[in-house]
Amino acid sequence: MPSKISGGELLLKCLKKEGVRFVFGLPGGQLLSFMDAIVRDEDVKFIMTRHEASAAMMADGWSRITGQPGVCCGTVGPGATNLVGGVAQAYCDSSPIVVITPNVQSFRAYPFKESIQALNHYDLFKPITKWNTVVWDWNRIPEMVHRAFREALSGRPGPVHLDIPVDILFEWREEVTLPEPYEYRHIGRVRAQAELVKKAVDLLIQAERPLLLAGGGVLRSQAMSTLREVAEYLCIPVITTISGAGSIPADHPLWVGDSGWIGGDSVIKAIREADLILA
């Protein structure tokens, strides 16, 4: 007879399938089924922070270092609102993180009945996430986690948010078999469109003073060596954005500096005199 698991344990199993090793956050009563599953698990470690904003920032930092979405959580109401500062930072920098919040019982939520700490998390996170949803059914937890990671990593990366009512997290049902990530989302780089590559090459050939602008996407896609090879082969100077800092060594002769207000006169001069900027 199949064993039964809680919604919180199913959520953890879905995260483990995605290779999640750490969850950053502050626990709360509505998260206890999820926390209990983490405590009993040997592969995933919960990192408790002093403030939920720190949890979101740690998840952001993990994402920037590893290239994989960091996961953070906060309890219903004030825990969710405290996450906002860190999530907004990840949104501004296109950093893929997965934000998990519980909510009051589904029969009290959206629209909300009078309940302690109840808050519309969906509207709270909508302006600062790439994708955002409420999980209304235990059976859809895997589907929504899969969608969250797919959205966080595809195209222009960014934070995503899952809001799960507490009764869904504490509901027990028969365990289900989970698919592997490659079965529901693309793994690896997406091939560039040939016609766009040709257009870029033609523009580079025609340019007399081209300039390369390297952003955070170079680091996320592990394309540092490719950037360096292109710059050296074509002998094109490189400027990096703040989020792209480190994509080419600071002592490289083709590196001009960082863009923005910290760049200085040499960067401003290079941008003004360039007849083509390839970003």
Short mmCIF file of C-alpha atoms in Angstrom, two decimals:
data_model
loop_
_atom_site.label_atom_id
_atom_site.label_comp_id
_atom_site.label_asym_id
_atom_site.label_seq_id
_atom_site.Cartn_x
_atom_site.Cartn_y
_atom_site.Cartn_z
CA MET A 1 0.00 0.00 0.00
CA PRO A 2 1.47 3.40 -0.98
CA SER A 3 2.64 5.54 1.93
CA LYS A 4 1.06 8.92 2.61
CA ILE A 5 2.95 12.20 2.78
CA SER A 6 1.99 15.75 3.68
CA GLY A 7 1.87 18.64 1.26
CA GLY A 8 4.95 20.03 2.99
CA GLU A 9 6.89 16.83 2.38
CA LEU A 10 5.73 16.70 -1.24
CA LEU A 11 6.96 20.27 -1.66
CA LEU A 12 10.37 19.27 -0.30
CA LYS A 13 10.57 16.24 -2.59
CA CYS A 14 9.88 18.49 -5.58
CA LEU A 15 12.65 20.86 -4.50
CA LYS A 16 15.07 17.96 -4.07
CA LYS A 17 14.36 16.83 -7.63
CA GLU A 18 15.57 20.26 -8.71
CA GLY A 19 18.83 19.77 -6.83
CA VAL A 20 18.00 22.17 -3.99
CA ARG A 21 20.44 21.78 -1.09
CA PHE A 22 19.57 24.78 1.07
CA VAL A 23 16.41 26.65 2.02
CA PHE A 24 16.84 30.09 3.60
CA GLY A 25 14.20 31.64 5.83
CA LEU A 26 12.39 31.94 9.13
CA PRO A 27 9.93 29.21 10.19
CA GLY A 28 6.34 29.84 11.23
CA GLY A 29 3.38 27.76 12.30
CA GLN A 30 1.90 27.54 8.82
CA LEU A 31 5.23 26.19 7.52
CA LEU A 32 5.60 23.41 10.10
CA SER A 33 4.76 20.51 7.77
CA PHE A 34 7.45 21.75 5.38
CA MET A 35 9.90 22.36 8.24
CA ASP A 36 9.24 18.91 9.70
CA ALA A 37 10.07 17.34 6.33
CA ILE A 38 13.35 19.30 6.14
CA VAL A 39 14.37 18.34 9.69
CA ARG A 40 13.89 14.65 8.85
CA ASP A 41 15.75 14.94 5.54
CA GLU A 42 19.51 14.41 5.26
CA ASP A 43 20.08 16.18 1.94
CA VAL A 44 18.46 19.60 2.41
CA LYS A 45 19.59 22.02 5.11
CA PHE A 46 17.48 24.86 6.45
CA ILE A 47 19.44 28.08 7.06
CA MET A 48 17.55 30.20 9.60
CA THR A 49 18.10 33.93 9.27
CA ARG A 50 17.48 36.88 11.61
CA HIS A 51 15.14 38.52 9.09
CA GLU A 52 13.25 37.31 6.03
CA ALA A 53 14.84 39.94 3.79
CA SER A 54 18.20 38.34 4.60
CA ALA A 55 16.78 34.97 3.51
CA ALA A 56 15.83 36.37 0.11
CA MET A 57 19.26 37.99 -0.24
CA MET A 58 20.99 34.71 0.67
CA ALA A 59 18.91 32.89 -1.93
CA ASP A 60 19.90 35.59 -4.41
CA GLY A 61 23.57 35.19 -3.50
CA TRP A 62 23.36 31.42 -3.87
CA SER A 63 21.83 31.87 -7.31
CA ARG A 64 24.55 34.27 -8.45
CA ILE A 65 27.32 31.93 -7.29
CA THR A 66 25.90 28.61 -8.52
CA GLY A 67 23.69 29.67 -11.42
CA GLN A 68 20.82 27.68 -9.88
CA PRO A 69 17.73 29.17 -8.20
CA GLY A 70 18.08 29.81 -4.49
CA VAL A 71 15.04 29.03 -2.35
CA CYS A 72 13.70 31.18 0.49
CA CYS A 73 10.58 31.21 2.61
CA GLY A 74 8.72 33.29 5.17
CA THR A 75 5.49 32.76 7.06
CA VAL A 76 2.12 34.29 6.29
CA GLY A 77 1.62 38.05 6.62
CA PRO A 78 4.60 39.84 8.20
CA GLY A 79 7.00 37.09 7.15
CA ALA A 80 5.98 37.55 3.54
CA THR A 81 6.20 41.34 3.68
CA ASN A 82 9.69 41.11 5.16
CA LEU A 83 10.83 39.10 2.13
CA VAL A 84 9.96 41.93 -0.25
CA GLY A 85 13.22 43.90 -0.05
CA GLY A 86 15.39 40.93 -1.01
CA VAL A 87 12.99 39.70 -3.68
CA ALA A 88 12.84 43.16 -5.25
CA GLN A 89 16.64 43.24 -5.46
CA ALA A 90 16.65 39.86 -7.23
CA TYR A 91 13.97 41.12 -9.62
CA CYS A 92 15.97 44.23 -10.51
CA ASP A 93 19.07 42.13 -11.21
CA SER A 94 17.24 39.28 -13.02
CA SER A 95 18.38 36.75 -10.44
CA PRO A 96 16.41 33.46 -10.35
CA ILE A 97 15.12 32.69 -6.86
CA VAL A 98 12.09 30.69 -5.70
CA VAL A 99 10.04 32.34 -2.95
CA ILE A 100 7.68 30.16 -0.90
CA THR A 101 5.02 31.50 1.45
CA PRO A 102 2.19 29.71 3.24
CA ASN A 103 -1.18 31.37 3.68
CA VAL A 104 -4.28 30.95 5.80
CA GLN A 105 -6.67 28.11 5.05
CA SER A 106 -7.92 28.07 1.48
CA PHE A 107 -11.53 28.62 2.60
CA ARG A 108 -10.41 31.87 4.26
CA ALA A 109 -8.25 33.18 1.42
CA TYR A 110 -8.76 35.11 -1.83
CA PRO A 111 -11.00 36.92 -0.88
CA PHE A 112 -9.90 36.89 2.71
CA LYS A 113 -12.14 36.37 5.70
CA GLU A 114 -11.08 38.04 8.92
CA SER A 115 -8.06 36.05 10.09
CA ILE A 116 -4.86 36.78 11.99
CA GLN A 117 -1.91 37.59 9.70
CA ALA A 118 -3.97 36.97 6.54
CA LEU A 119 -2.60 38.89 3.56
CA ASN A 120 -2.93 38.87 -0.22
CA HIS A 121 0.54 37.51 -1.01
CA TYR A 122 -0.28 37.21 -4.71
CA ASP A 123 -0.75 40.95 -5.15
CA LEU A 124 2.17 41.67 -2.81
CA PHE A 125 4.70 39.80 -4.96
CA LYS A 126 3.16 40.39 -8.40
CA PRO A 127 5.17 43.58 -9.20
CA ILE A 128 8.52 42.06 -8.16
CA THR A 129 8.36 38.54 -9.59
CA LYS A 130 8.61 37.08 -13.05
CA TRP A 131 5.88 34.54 -12.26
CA ASN A 132 3.57 34.23 -9.27
CA THR A 133 0.76 31.82 -8.35
CA VAL A 134 -1.39 30.32 -5.60
CA VAL A 135 -1.36 26.51 -5.25
CA TRP A 136 -4.97 25.53 -4.55
CA ASP A 137 -4.68 21.74 -4.73
CA TRP A 138 -2.30 19.17 -3.18
CA ASN A 139 -2.03 17.31 -6.50
CA ARG A 140 -0.80 20.42 -8.29
CA ILE A 141 2.18 21.06 -5.99
CA PRO A 142 4.60 19.21 -8.35
CA GLU A 143 3.19 20.96 -11.42
CA MET A 144 3.54 24.40 -9.84
CA VAL A 145 7.07 23.74 -8.55
CA HIS A 146 8.08 22.54 -12.02
CA ARG A 147 6.57 25.68 -13.56
CA ALA A 148 8.29 27.89 -10.98
CA PHE A 149 11.77 26.58 -11.79
CA ARG A 150 11.08 26.67 -15.53
CA GLU A 151 9.95 30.29 -15.34
CA ALA A 152 12.82 31.31 -13.04
CA LEU A 153 15.47 29.94 -15.40
CA SER A 154 14.04 30.45 -18.89
CA GLY A 155 14.53 33.55 -21.02
CA ARG A 156 15.48 36.48 -18.82
CA PRO A 157 15.83 34.89 -15.35
CA GLY A 158 14.04 36.26 -12.33
CA PRO A 159 12.33 35.51 -9.01
CA VAL A 160 9.14 33.46 -8.85
CA HIS A 161 6.66 33.02 -6.00
CA LEU A 162 4.52 30.14 -4.76
CA ASP A 163 1.76 30.87 -2.22
CA ILE A 164 0.39 27.70 -0.62
CA PRO A 165 -2.57 27.71 1.81
CA VAL A 166 -1.79 25.98 5.10
CA ASP A 167 -4.45 23.29 4.66
CA ILE A 168 -2.78 22.21 1.41
CA LEU A 169 0.61 21.97 3.14
CA PHE A 170 -0.85 19.90 6.01
CA GLU A 171 -3.00 17.64 3.84
CA TRP A 172 -1.90 13.98 3.64
CA ARG A 173 -2.28 11.93 0.48
CA GLU A 174 -0.66 8.95 -1.19
CA GLU A 175 2.89 9.57 -2.38
CA VAL A 176 3.34 10.28 -6.08
CA THR A 177 6.18 9.58 -8.51
CA LEU A 178 7.95 12.74 -9.62
CA PRO A 179 9.49 13.26 -13.09
CA GLU A 180 13.07 14.35 -13.66
CA PRO A 181 13.66 18.05 -14.46
CA TYR A 182 14.71 17.32 -18.06
CA GLU A 183 11.25 15.85 -18.66
CA TYR A 184 9.44 19.15 -18.12
CA ARG A 185 11.95 21.91 -18.93
CA HIS A 186 14.91 22.57 -21.19
CA ILE A 187 18.29 21.92 -19.60
CA GLY A 188 21.27 23.83 -20.99
CA ARG A 189 21.73 26.79 -23.28
CA VAL A 190 19.20 27.78 -25.91
CA ARG A 191 20.69 27.99 -29.41
CA ALA A 192 20.69 31.52 -30.82
CA GLN A 193 18.71 32.26 -33.97
CA ALA A 194 21.04 31.96 -36.97
CA GLU A 195 19.71 35.07 -38.72
CA LEU A 196 20.28 37.21 -35.62
CA VAL A 197 23.82 35.90 -35.24
CA LYS A 198 24.53 36.71 -38.90
CA LYS A 199 23.13 40.21 -38.43
CA ALA A 200 25.40 40.79 -35.43
CA VAL A 201 28.42 39.53 -37.37
CA ASP A 202 27.63 41.83 -40.31
CA LEU A 203 27.35 44.82 -37.98
CA LEU A 204 30.67 43.96 -36.34
CA ILE A 205 32.40 43.69 -39.72
CA GLN A 206 31.11 47.11 -40.75
CA ALA A 207 31.93 48.82 -37.44
CA GLU A 208 35.12 50.84 -37.05
CA ARG A 209 35.00 51.33 -33.28
CA PRO A 210 32.95 48.45 -31.83
CA LEU A 211 32.54 47.90 -28.10
CA LEU A 212 31.42 44.83 -26.14
CA LEU A 213 29.11 45.37 -23.14
CA ALA A 214 29.06 42.30 -20.88
CA GLY A 215 26.24 41.92 -18.36
CA GLY A 216 25.22 39.42 -15.72
CA GLY A 217 23.98 36.97 -18.34
CA VAL A 218 27.59 36.19 -19.25
CA LEU A 219 28.21 34.96 -15.71
CA ARG A 220 24.90 33.10 -15.39
CA SER A 221 25.49 31.19 -18.63
CA GLN A 222 29.16 30.51 -17.81
CA ALA A 223 30.20 32.25 -21.04
CA MET A 224 33.26 34.05 -19.64
CA SER A 225 35.74 32.15 -21.80
CA THR A 226 33.60 32.74 -24.90
CA LEU A 227 33.46 36.47 -24.18
CA ARG A 228 37.22 36.59 -23.78
CA GLU A 229 37.84 34.60 -26.98
CA VAL A 230 35.56 36.88 -29.04
CA ALA A 231 37.12 40.04 -27.60
CA GLU A 232 40.66 38.81 -28.25
CA TYR A 233 39.94 37.41 -31.72
CA LEU A 234 38.32 40.66 -32.91
CA CYS A 235 40.42 42.90 -30.66
CA ILE A 236 37.35 44.67 -29.24
CA PRO A 237 37.44 46.49 -25.89
CA VAL A 238 35.04 45.29 -23.19
CA ILE A 239 32.95 47.18 -20.66
CA THR A 240 31.12 45.28 -17.92
CA THR A 241 27.94 46.18 -16.08
CA ILE A 242 27.96 46.00 -12.30
CA SER A 243 26.19 42.62 -12.39
CA GLY A 244 28.61 41.46 -15.10
CA ALA A 245 31.74 42.40 -13.15
CA GLY A 246 34.26 39.57 -13.30
CA SER A 247 33.11 38.23 -16.66
CA ILE A 248 36.53 39.29 -17.98
CA PRO A 249 39.63 39.66 -15.76
CA ALA A 250 40.18 43.19 -14.44
CA ASP A 251 43.82 43.02 -15.56
CA HIS A 252 42.93 42.06 -19.13
CA PRO A 253 44.27 44.67 -21.61
CA LEU A 254 40.91 44.84 -23.42
CA TRP A 255 38.87 45.56 -20.28
CA VAL A 256 38.01 49.26 -20.06
CA GLY A 257 36.06 49.28 -16.80
CA ASP A 258 32.59 49.01 -15.31
CA SER A 259 29.70 50.92 -16.83
CA GLY A 260 27.55 53.36 -14.89
CA TRP A 261 28.55 56.12 -12.52
CA ILE A 262 31.54 54.14 -11.19
CA GLY A 263 33.11 53.72 -14.62
CA GLY A 264 35.04 56.95 -14.86
CA ASP A 265 36.19 59.02 -17.82
CA SER A 266 37.68 56.14 -19.82
CA VAL A 267 34.38 54.26 -19.88
CA ILE A 268 32.39 57.38 -20.79
CA LYS A 269 34.84 58.15 -23.61
CA ALA A 270 34.71 54.59 -24.96
CA ILE A 271 30.90 54.60 -25.05
CA ARG A 272 30.67 58.02 -26.69
CA GLU A 273 33.17 57.16 -29.40
CA ALA A 274 31.87 53.67 -30.20
CA ASP A 275 29.93 53.31 -33.45
CA LEU A 276 28.57 49.90 -32.38
CA ILE A 277 27.89 48.43 -28.93
CA LEU A 278 27.26 44.69 -28.81
CA ALA A 279 25.51 43.83 -25.53
#
